[in-house]
Amino acid sequence: AQSVAQPEDQVNVAEGNPLTVKCTYSVSGNPYLFWYVQYPNRGLQFLLKYITGDNLVKGSYGFEAEFNKSQTSFHLKKPSALVSDSALYFCAVSTARQLTFGSGTQLTVLP
Amino acid sequence: NAGVTQTPKFQVLKTGQSMTLQCAQDMNHEYMSWYRQDPGMGLRLIHYSVGAGITDQGEVPNGYNVSRSTTEDFPLRLLSAAPSQTSVYFCASSFDRANTGELFFGEGSRLTVL
């Protein structure tokens, strides 16, 4: 069975500082990995995905994620956080037509 | 394009009542799915469909039925609502039948079962 872990329920960072939201996964075979963002009272929005190729994936709104096969991690990063980045972030893994989400990490960027 | 449209946005039911959450997409996507979102548990897959006439169970299918008579619509039925089904429900679709592509989500339907 596939699974995703987001070890931090809450991440706080000051505006302008780099941010990292952590994700580790467990899956048989090669994973398809995703990051989604959810703003209050809205549906999830796609940020980026890793299928194959370069371990550093660039996505929407200046976000990027680093795939590390040996550590089975897919951490979300941004060099300089904005207050508008404050939201709930979900990591997900896809195999066999099912997308499994982590429990989510609430990111708060402080002005 | 409207994208993925869910109705209703809010619903209150009594235990034992039935209802249908509607989901429609206008992007000609083959893959459609239903998730429920509960605090601290992320999103859990209820049912999914890879095309008209084809449905399959996800992680938490008990208490829910689905059908896919057209490419556009994927309704979720609660036959006998229970308080444990109080949740926010999201419909999502993707052009990719293998679900390796981007999922497009609706705005959600908040259901309370008393």
PDB file of C-alpha atoms in Angstrom:
ATOM      1  CA  ALA A   1       0.000   0.000   0.000  1.00  0.00           C
ATOM      2  CA  GLN A   2       1.166   3.525  -0.689  1.00  0.00           C
ATOM      3  CA  SER A   3       1.370   6.231   1.952  1.00  0.00           C
ATOM      4  CA  VAL A   4       2.482   9.802   2.441  1.00  0.00           C
ATOM      5  CA  ALA A   5       3.697  11.456   5.627  1.00  0.00           C
ATOM      6  CA  GLN A   6       3.840  15.155   6.345  1.00  0.00           C
ATOM      7  CA  PRO A   7       5.578  15.304   9.722  1.00  0.00           C
ATOM      8  CA  GLU A   8       4.720  18.938  10.505  1.00  0.00           C
ATOM      9  CA  ASP A   9       1.137  20.047  11.079  1.00  0.00           C
ATOM     10  CA  GLN A  10       2.214  23.697  11.153  1.00  0.00           C
ATOM     11  CA  VAL A  11       5.144  25.627   9.690  1.00  0.00           C
ATOM     12  CA  ASN A  12       5.738  29.291  10.454  1.00  0.00           C
ATOM     13  CA  VAL A  13       8.210  31.401   8.517  1.00  0.00           C
ATOM     14  CA  ALA A  14       8.940  35.113   8.242  1.00  0.00           C
ATOM     15  CA  GLU A  15       8.203  36.876   4.971  1.00  0.00           C
ATOM     16  CA  GLY A  16      11.290  36.943   2.750  1.00  0.00           C
ATOM     17  CA  ASN A  17      12.830  33.876   4.369  1.00  0.00           C
ATOM     18  CA  PRO A  18      13.137  30.541   2.586  1.00  0.00           C
ATOM     19  CA  LEU A  19      10.502  27.950   3.370  1.00  0.00           C
ATOM     20  CA  THR A  20      10.460  24.159   3.373  1.00  0.00           C
ATOM     21  CA  VAL A  21       7.452  21.888   3.807  1.00  0.00           C
ATOM     22  CA  LYS A  22       8.461  18.270   4.346  1.00  0.00           C
ATOM     23  CA  CYS A  23       7.037  15.126   2.769  1.00  0.00           C
ATOM     24  CA  THR A  24       8.106  11.493   2.791  1.00  0.00           C
ATOM     25  CA  TYR A  25       6.442   8.673   0.905  1.00  0.00           C
ATOM     26  CA  SER A  26       6.199   4.910   0.783  1.00  0.00           C
ATOM     27  CA  VAL A  27       5.268   3.161  -2.459  1.00  0.00           C
ATOM     28  CA  SER A  28       6.118   0.088  -4.490  1.00  0.00           C
ATOM     29  CA  GLY A  29       7.764   0.920  -7.768  1.00  0.00           C
ATOM     30  CA  ASN A  30       8.410   4.353  -9.211  1.00  0.00           C
ATOM     31  CA  PRO A  31       6.322   7.074  -7.628  1.00  0.00           C
ATOM     32  CA  TYR A  32       4.428   9.915  -9.193  1.00  0.00           C
ATOM     33  CA  LEU A  33       4.595  12.724  -6.622  1.00  0.00           C
ATOM     34  CA  PHE A  34       2.540  15.880  -6.345  1.00  0.00           C
ATOM     35  CA  TRP A  35       2.092  19.021  -4.280  1.00  0.00           C
ATOM     36  CA  TYR A  36      -1.270  20.758  -3.972  1.00  0.00           C
ATOM     37  CA  VAL A  37      -2.275  23.933  -2.123  1.00  0.00           C
ATOM     38  CA  GLN A  38      -5.616  24.746  -0.503  1.00  0.00           C
ATOM     39  CA  TYR A  39      -6.743  28.244   0.397  1.00  0.00           C
ATOM     40  CA  PRO A  40      -9.565  28.691   2.941  1.00  0.00           C
ATOM     41  CA  ASN A  41     -12.952  27.401   1.767  1.00  0.00           C
ATOM     42  CA  ARG A  42     -11.570  26.437  -1.627  1.00  0.00           C
ATOM     43  CA  GLY A  43     -10.714  23.260  -3.481  1.00  0.00           C
ATOM     44  CA  LEU A  44      -7.147  22.092  -3.904  1.00  0.00           C
ATOM     45  CA  GLN A  45      -4.953  23.580  -6.611  1.00  0.00           C
ATOM     46  CA  PHE A  46      -2.085  21.801  -8.350  1.00  0.00           C
ATOM     47  CA  LEU A  47       1.398  23.211  -7.700  1.00  0.00           C
ATOM     48  CA  LEU A  48       3.831  20.759  -9.247  1.00  0.00           C
ATOM     49  CA  LYS A  49       4.568  17.104  -9.935  1.00  0.00           C
ATOM     50  CA  TYR A  50       7.487  14.702 -10.291  1.00  0.00           C
ATOM     51  CA  ILE A  51       7.182  11.876 -12.781  1.00  0.00           C
ATOM     52  CA  THR A  52      10.747  11.221 -13.897  1.00  0.00           C
ATOM     53  CA  GLY A  53      13.889  13.113 -14.828  1.00  0.00           C
ATOM     54  CA  ASP A  54      15.474  15.984 -12.892  1.00  0.00           C
ATOM     55  CA  ASN A  55      15.230  15.674  -9.149  1.00  0.00           C
ATOM     56  CA  LEU A  56      14.428  19.397  -8.803  1.00  0.00           C
ATOM     57  CA  VAL A  57      10.962  20.194 -10.085  1.00  0.00           C
ATOM     58  CA  LYS A  58       9.740  23.752 -10.603  1.00  0.00           C
ATOM     59  CA  GLY A  59       6.084  24.651 -10.279  1.00  0.00           C
ATOM     60  CA  SER A  60       3.593  27.464  -9.922  1.00  0.00           C
ATOM     61  CA  TYR A  61       4.074  30.662  -7.875  1.00  0.00           C
ATOM     62  CA  GLY A  62       7.850  30.182  -7.511  1.00  0.00           C
ATOM     63  CA  PHE A  63       7.606  26.880  -5.678  1.00  0.00           C
ATOM     64  CA  GLU A  64       9.931  23.971  -6.322  1.00  0.00           C
ATOM     65  CA  ALA A  65      10.347  20.494  -4.886  1.00  0.00           C
ATOM     66  CA  GLU A  66      13.309  18.184  -4.528  1.00  0.00           C
ATOM     67  CA  PHE A  67      12.892  14.472  -5.125  1.00  0.00           C
ATOM     68  CA  ASN A  68      15.281  12.302  -3.109  1.00  0.00           C
ATOM     69  CA  LYS A  69      14.914   8.611  -3.886  1.00  0.00           C
ATOM     70  CA  SER A  70      17.307   7.354  -1.205  1.00  0.00           C
ATOM     71  CA  GLN A  71      15.468   9.275   1.523  1.00  0.00           C
ATOM     72  CA  THR A  72      12.047   8.730  -0.100  1.00  0.00           C
ATOM     73  CA  SER A  73      11.342  12.429   0.309  1.00  0.00           C
ATOM     74  CA  PHE A  74       9.749  15.140  -1.795  1.00  0.00           C
ATOM     75  CA  HIS A  75      10.117  18.397   0.134  1.00  0.00           C
ATOM     76  CA  LEU A  76       8.458  21.592  -1.100  1.00  0.00           C
ATOM     77  CA  LYS A  77      10.626  24.718  -1.128  1.00  0.00           C
ATOM     78  CA  LYS A  78      10.526  28.390  -1.985  1.00  0.00           C
ATOM     79  CA  PRO A  79      13.511  30.744  -1.776  1.00  0.00           C
ATOM     80  CA  SER A  80      11.574  33.753  -0.462  1.00  0.00           C
ATOM     81  CA  ALA A  81       8.191  33.366   1.254  1.00  0.00           C
ATOM     82  CA  LEU A  82       5.266  35.741   0.751  1.00  0.00           C
ATOM     83  CA  VAL A  83       2.391  36.406   3.146  1.00  0.00           C
ATOM     84  CA  SER A  84       0.087  35.283   0.329  1.00  0.00           C
ATOM     85  CA  ASP A  85       1.733  31.820   0.437  1.00  0.00           C
ATOM     86  CA  SER A  86      -0.077  31.165   3.724  1.00  0.00           C
ATOM     87  CA  ALA A  87      -2.289  28.143   3.065  1.00  0.00           C
ATOM     88  CA  LEU A  88      -2.681  24.396   3.630  1.00  0.00           C
ATOM     89  CA  TYR A  89      -0.250  22.292   1.600  1.00  0.00           C
ATOM     90  CA  PHE A  90      -0.728  18.651   0.668  1.00  0.00           C
ATOM     91  CA  CYS A  91       1.778  16.159  -0.646  1.00  0.00           C
ATOM     92  CA  ALA A  92       0.415  13.221  -2.656  1.00  0.00           C
ATOM     93  CA  VAL A  93       1.606  10.036  -4.356  1.00  0.00           C
ATOM     94  CA  SER A  94      -0.085   8.324  -7.271  1.00  0.00           C
ATOM     95  CA  THR A  95       0.037   4.716  -8.366  1.00  0.00           C
ATOM     96  CA  ALA A  96      -2.540   2.439  -9.969  1.00  0.00           C
ATOM     97  CA  ARG A  97      -5.109   5.173 -10.571  1.00  0.00           C
ATOM     98  CA  GLN A  98      -5.311   6.195  -6.920  1.00  0.00           C
ATOM     99  CA  LEU A  99      -3.925   9.399  -5.510  1.00  0.00           C
ATOM    100  CA  THR A 100      -3.047   9.209  -1.806  1.00  0.00           C
ATOM    101  CA  PHE A 101      -2.707  12.470   0.120  1.00  0.00           C
ATOM    102  CA  GLY A 102      -0.785  13.339   3.234  1.00  0.00           C
ATOM    103  CA  SER A 103      -2.536  14.928   6.206  1.00  0.00           C
ATOM    104  CA  GLY A 104      -1.504  18.436   5.200  1.00  0.00           C
ATOM    105  CA  THR A 105       0.790  21.158   6.569  1.00  0.00           C
ATOM    106  CA  GLN A 106      -0.535  24.589   7.476  1.00  0.00           C
ATOM    107  CA  LEU A 107       1.973  27.181   6.320  1.00  0.00           C
ATOM    108  CA  THR A 108       1.834  30.618   7.906  1.00  0.00           C
ATOM    109  CA  VAL A 109       4.059  33.374   6.575  1.00  0.00           C
ATOM    110  CA  LEU A 110       4.442  36.167   9.096  1.00  0.00           C
ATOM    111  CA  PRO A 111       4.814  39.767   7.886  1.00  0.00           C
TER     112      PRO A 111
ATOM    113  CA  ASN B   1     -15.046  26.811 -19.031  1.00  0.00           C
ATOM    114  CA  ALA B   2     -16.589  26.322 -15.614  1.00  0.00           C
ATOM    115  CA  GLY B   3     -14.139  23.528 -14.678  1.00  0.00           C
ATOM    116  CA  VAL B   4     -15.477  21.211 -11.965  1.00  0.00           C
ATOM    117  CA  THR B   5     -18.842  22.220 -10.508  1.00  0.00           C
ATOM    118  CA  GLN B   6     -20.228  20.748  -7.293  1.00  0.00           C
ATOM    119  CA  THR B   7     -23.706  21.181  -5.858  1.00  0.00           C
ATOM    120  CA  PRO B   8     -24.897  21.813  -3.241  1.00  0.00           C
ATOM    121  CA  LYS B   9     -22.185  23.772  -1.403  1.00  0.00           C
ATOM    122  CA  PHE B  10     -23.817  23.177   1.978  1.00  0.00           C
ATOM    123  CA  GLN B  11     -26.257  20.523   3.191  1.00  0.00           C
ATOM    124  CA  VAL B  12     -27.625  19.443   6.562  1.00  0.00           C
ATOM    125  CA  LEU B  13     -29.151  15.976   6.845  1.00  0.00           C
ATOM    126  CA  LYS B  14     -30.703  13.928   9.594  1.00  0.00           C
ATOM    127  CA  THR B  15     -29.409  10.457  10.314  1.00  0.00           C
ATOM    128  CA  GLY B  16     -30.919   7.974   7.897  1.00  0.00           C
ATOM    129  CA  GLN B  17     -31.778  10.467   5.155  1.00  0.00           C
ATOM    130  CA  SER B  18     -30.459  10.037   1.649  1.00  0.00           C
ATOM    131  CA  MET B  19     -29.021  12.574  -0.746  1.00  0.00           C
ATOM    132  CA  THR B  20     -26.916  12.996  -3.845  1.00  0.00           C
ATOM    133  CA  LEU B  21     -23.932  15.286  -4.255  1.00  0.00           C
ATOM    134  CA  GLN B  22     -23.658  16.393  -7.853  1.00  0.00           C
ATOM    135  CA  CYS B  23     -20.410  16.820  -9.775  1.00  0.00           C
ATOM    136  CA  ALA B  24     -20.032  17.977 -13.363  1.00  0.00           C
ATOM    137  CA  GLN B  25     -16.977  18.859 -15.427  1.00  0.00           C
ATOM    138  CA  ASP B  26     -16.812  20.501 -18.851  1.00  0.00           C
ATOM    139  CA  MET B  27     -13.201  19.635 -19.712  1.00  0.00           C
ATOM    140  CA  ASN B  28     -13.921  16.242 -21.315  1.00  0.00           C
ATOM    141  CA  HIS B  29     -11.875  14.532 -18.614  1.00  0.00           C
ATOM    142  CA  GLU B  30     -11.922  10.751 -18.492  1.00  0.00           C
ATOM    143  CA  TYR B  31     -10.904  10.419 -14.833  1.00  0.00           C
ATOM    144  CA  MET B  32     -13.212  11.624 -12.042  1.00  0.00           C
ATOM    145  CA  SER B  33     -13.077  11.006  -8.326  1.00  0.00           C
ATOM    146  CA  TRP B  34     -14.637  11.831  -4.978  1.00  0.00           C
ATOM    147  CA  TYR B  35     -12.680  12.633  -1.822  1.00  0.00           C
ATOM    148  CA  ARG B  36     -13.683  13.498   1.707  1.00  0.00           C
ATOM    149  CA  GLN B  37     -11.629  15.881   3.807  1.00  0.00           C
ATOM    150  CA  ASP B  38     -11.562  15.577   7.572  1.00  0.00           C
ATOM    151  CA  PRO B  39      -9.366  17.565   9.994  1.00  0.00           C
ATOM    152  CA  GLY B  40      -5.945  15.996  10.517  1.00  0.00           C
ATOM    153  CA  MET B  41      -6.620  13.227   8.008  1.00  0.00           C
ATOM    154  CA  GLY B  42      -6.040  14.924   4.699  1.00  0.00           C
ATOM    155  CA  LEU B  43      -8.137  13.779   1.768  1.00  0.00           C
ATOM    156  CA  ARG B  44      -9.316  10.213   1.449  1.00  0.00           C
ATOM    157  CA  LEU B  45     -10.484   8.693  -1.812  1.00  0.00           C
ATOM    158  CA  ILE B  46     -14.075   7.399  -1.776  1.00  0.00           C
ATOM    159  CA  HIS B  47     -14.725   6.274  -5.367  1.00  0.00           C
ATOM    160  CA  TYR B  48     -13.268   6.973  -8.755  1.00  0.00           C
ATOM    161  CA  SER B  49     -14.042   6.442 -12.433  1.00  0.00           C
ATOM    162  CA  VAL B  50     -11.749   6.141 -15.461  1.00  0.00           C
ATOM    163  CA  GLY B  51     -14.530   6.672 -17.977  1.00  0.00           C
ATOM    164  CA  ALA B  52     -18.257   6.455 -18.631  1.00  0.00           C
ATOM    165  CA  GLY B  53     -19.664   3.190 -17.323  1.00  0.00           C
ATOM    166  CA  ILE B  54     -16.588   2.370 -15.221  1.00  0.00           C
ATOM    167  CA  THR B  55     -16.327   2.957 -11.475  1.00  0.00           C
ATOM    168  CA  ASP B  56     -14.146   1.575  -8.714  1.00  0.00           C
ATOM    169  CA  GLN B  57     -13.746   1.839  -4.961  1.00  0.00           C
ATOM    170  CA  GLY B  58     -11.176   3.947  -3.204  1.00  0.00           C
ATOM    171  CA  GLU B  59      -9.954   3.908   0.381  1.00  0.00           C
ATOM    172  CA  VAL B  60     -13.273   4.647   2.156  1.00  0.00           C
ATOM    173  CA  PRO B  61     -16.186   3.510  -0.064  1.00  0.00           C
ATOM    174  CA  ASN B  62     -18.606   2.188   2.582  1.00  0.00           C
ATOM    175  CA  GLY B  63     -21.878   4.111   2.763  1.00  0.00           C
ATOM    176  CA  TYR B  64     -21.432   5.714  -0.651  1.00  0.00           C
ATOM    177  CA  ASN B  65     -22.506   4.802  -4.179  1.00  0.00           C
ATOM    178  CA  VAL B  66     -21.489   6.299  -7.504  1.00  0.00           C
ATOM    179  CA  SER B  67     -22.369   5.950 -11.168  1.00  0.00           C
ATOM    180  CA  ARG B  68     -20.881   7.356 -14.361  1.00  0.00           C
ATOM    181  CA  SER B  69     -23.458   7.395 -17.141  1.00  0.00           C
ATOM    182  CA  THR B  70     -21.799  10.270 -19.021  1.00  0.00           C
ATOM    183  CA  THR B  71     -18.270  11.646 -19.275  1.00  0.00           C
ATOM    184  CA  GLU B  72     -19.381  14.924 -17.694  1.00  0.00           C
ATOM    185  CA  ASP B  73     -21.219  13.788 -14.557  1.00  0.00           C
ATOM    186  CA  PHE B  74     -20.182  11.768 -11.514  1.00  0.00           C
ATOM    187  CA  PRO B  75     -22.776  11.941  -8.697  1.00  0.00           C
ATOM    188  CA  LEU B  76     -22.082  10.636  -5.199  1.00  0.00           C
ATOM    189  CA  ARG B  77     -25.018   9.077  -3.339  1.00  0.00           C
ATOM    190  CA  LEU B  78     -25.438   8.648   0.386  1.00  0.00           C
ATOM    191  CA  LEU B  79     -28.179   6.064   0.847  1.00  0.00           C
ATOM    192  CA  SER B  80     -28.585   6.352   4.636  1.00  0.00           C
ATOM    193  CA  ALA B  81     -26.595   9.198   6.131  1.00  0.00           C
ATOM    194  CA  ALA B  82     -24.683   8.718   9.377  1.00  0.00           C
ATOM    195  CA  PRO B  83     -22.982  11.317  11.625  1.00  0.00           C
ATOM    196  CA  SER B  84     -19.618   9.784  10.636  1.00  0.00           C
ATOM    197  CA  GLN B  85     -20.258  11.079   7.127  1.00  0.00           C
ATOM    198  CA  THR B  86     -20.119  14.677   8.296  1.00  0.00           C
ATOM    199  CA  SER B  87     -17.289  16.057   6.198  1.00  0.00           C
ATOM    200  CA  VAL B  88     -16.282  18.254   3.297  1.00  0.00           C
ATOM    201  CA  TYR B  89     -16.549  16.427  -0.007  1.00  0.00           C
ATOM    202  CA  PHE B  90     -14.482  17.240  -3.078  1.00  0.00           C
ATOM    203  CA  CYS B  91     -14.944  16.093  -6.622  1.00  0.00           C
ATOM    204  CA  ALA B  92     -11.856  16.094  -8.850  1.00  0.00           C
ATOM    205  CA  SER B  93     -11.141  15.256 -12.466  1.00  0.00           C
ATOM    206  CA  SER B  94      -8.149  14.655 -14.705  1.00  0.00           C
ATOM    207  CA  PHE B  95      -7.645  14.187 -18.431  1.00  0.00           C
ATOM    208  CA  ASP B  96      -5.307  11.286 -17.649  1.00  0.00           C
ATOM    209  CA  ARG B  97      -7.063   7.946 -17.084  1.00  0.00           C
ATOM    210  CA  ALA B  98      -4.030   6.642 -15.209  1.00  0.00           C
ATOM    211  CA  ASN B  99      -4.264   9.585 -12.801  1.00  0.00           C
ATOM    212  CA  THR B 100      -0.687  10.688 -13.286  1.00  0.00           C
ATOM    213  CA  GLY B 101      -1.671  14.165 -14.315  1.00  0.00           C
ATOM    214  CA  GLU B 102      -2.983  17.245 -12.625  1.00  0.00           C
ATOM    215  CA  LEU B 103      -6.253  16.890 -10.740  1.00  0.00           C
ATOM    216  CA  PHE B 104      -8.780  19.711 -11.040  1.00  0.00           C
ATOM    217  CA  PHE B 105     -10.905  20.131  -7.913  1.00  0.00           C
ATOM    218  CA  GLY B 106     -14.343  21.533  -7.326  1.00  0.00           C
ATOM    219  CA  GLU B 107     -15.030  24.060  -4.561  1.00  0.00           C
ATOM    220  CA  GLY B 108     -16.310  21.421  -2.166  1.00  0.00           C
ATOM    221  CA  SER B 109     -19.614  20.436  -0.546  1.00  0.00           C
ATOM    222  CA  ARG B 110     -19.890  20.735   3.218  1.00  0.00           C
ATOM    223  CA  LEU B 111     -22.189  18.066   4.644  1.00  0.00           C
ATOM    224  CA  THR B 112     -23.431  17.904   8.229  1.00  0.00           C
ATOM    225  CA  VAL B 113     -25.332  14.846   9.441  1.00  0.00           C
ATOM    226  CA  LEU B 114     -27.235  15.319  12.703  1.00  0.00           C
TER     227      LEU B 114
END
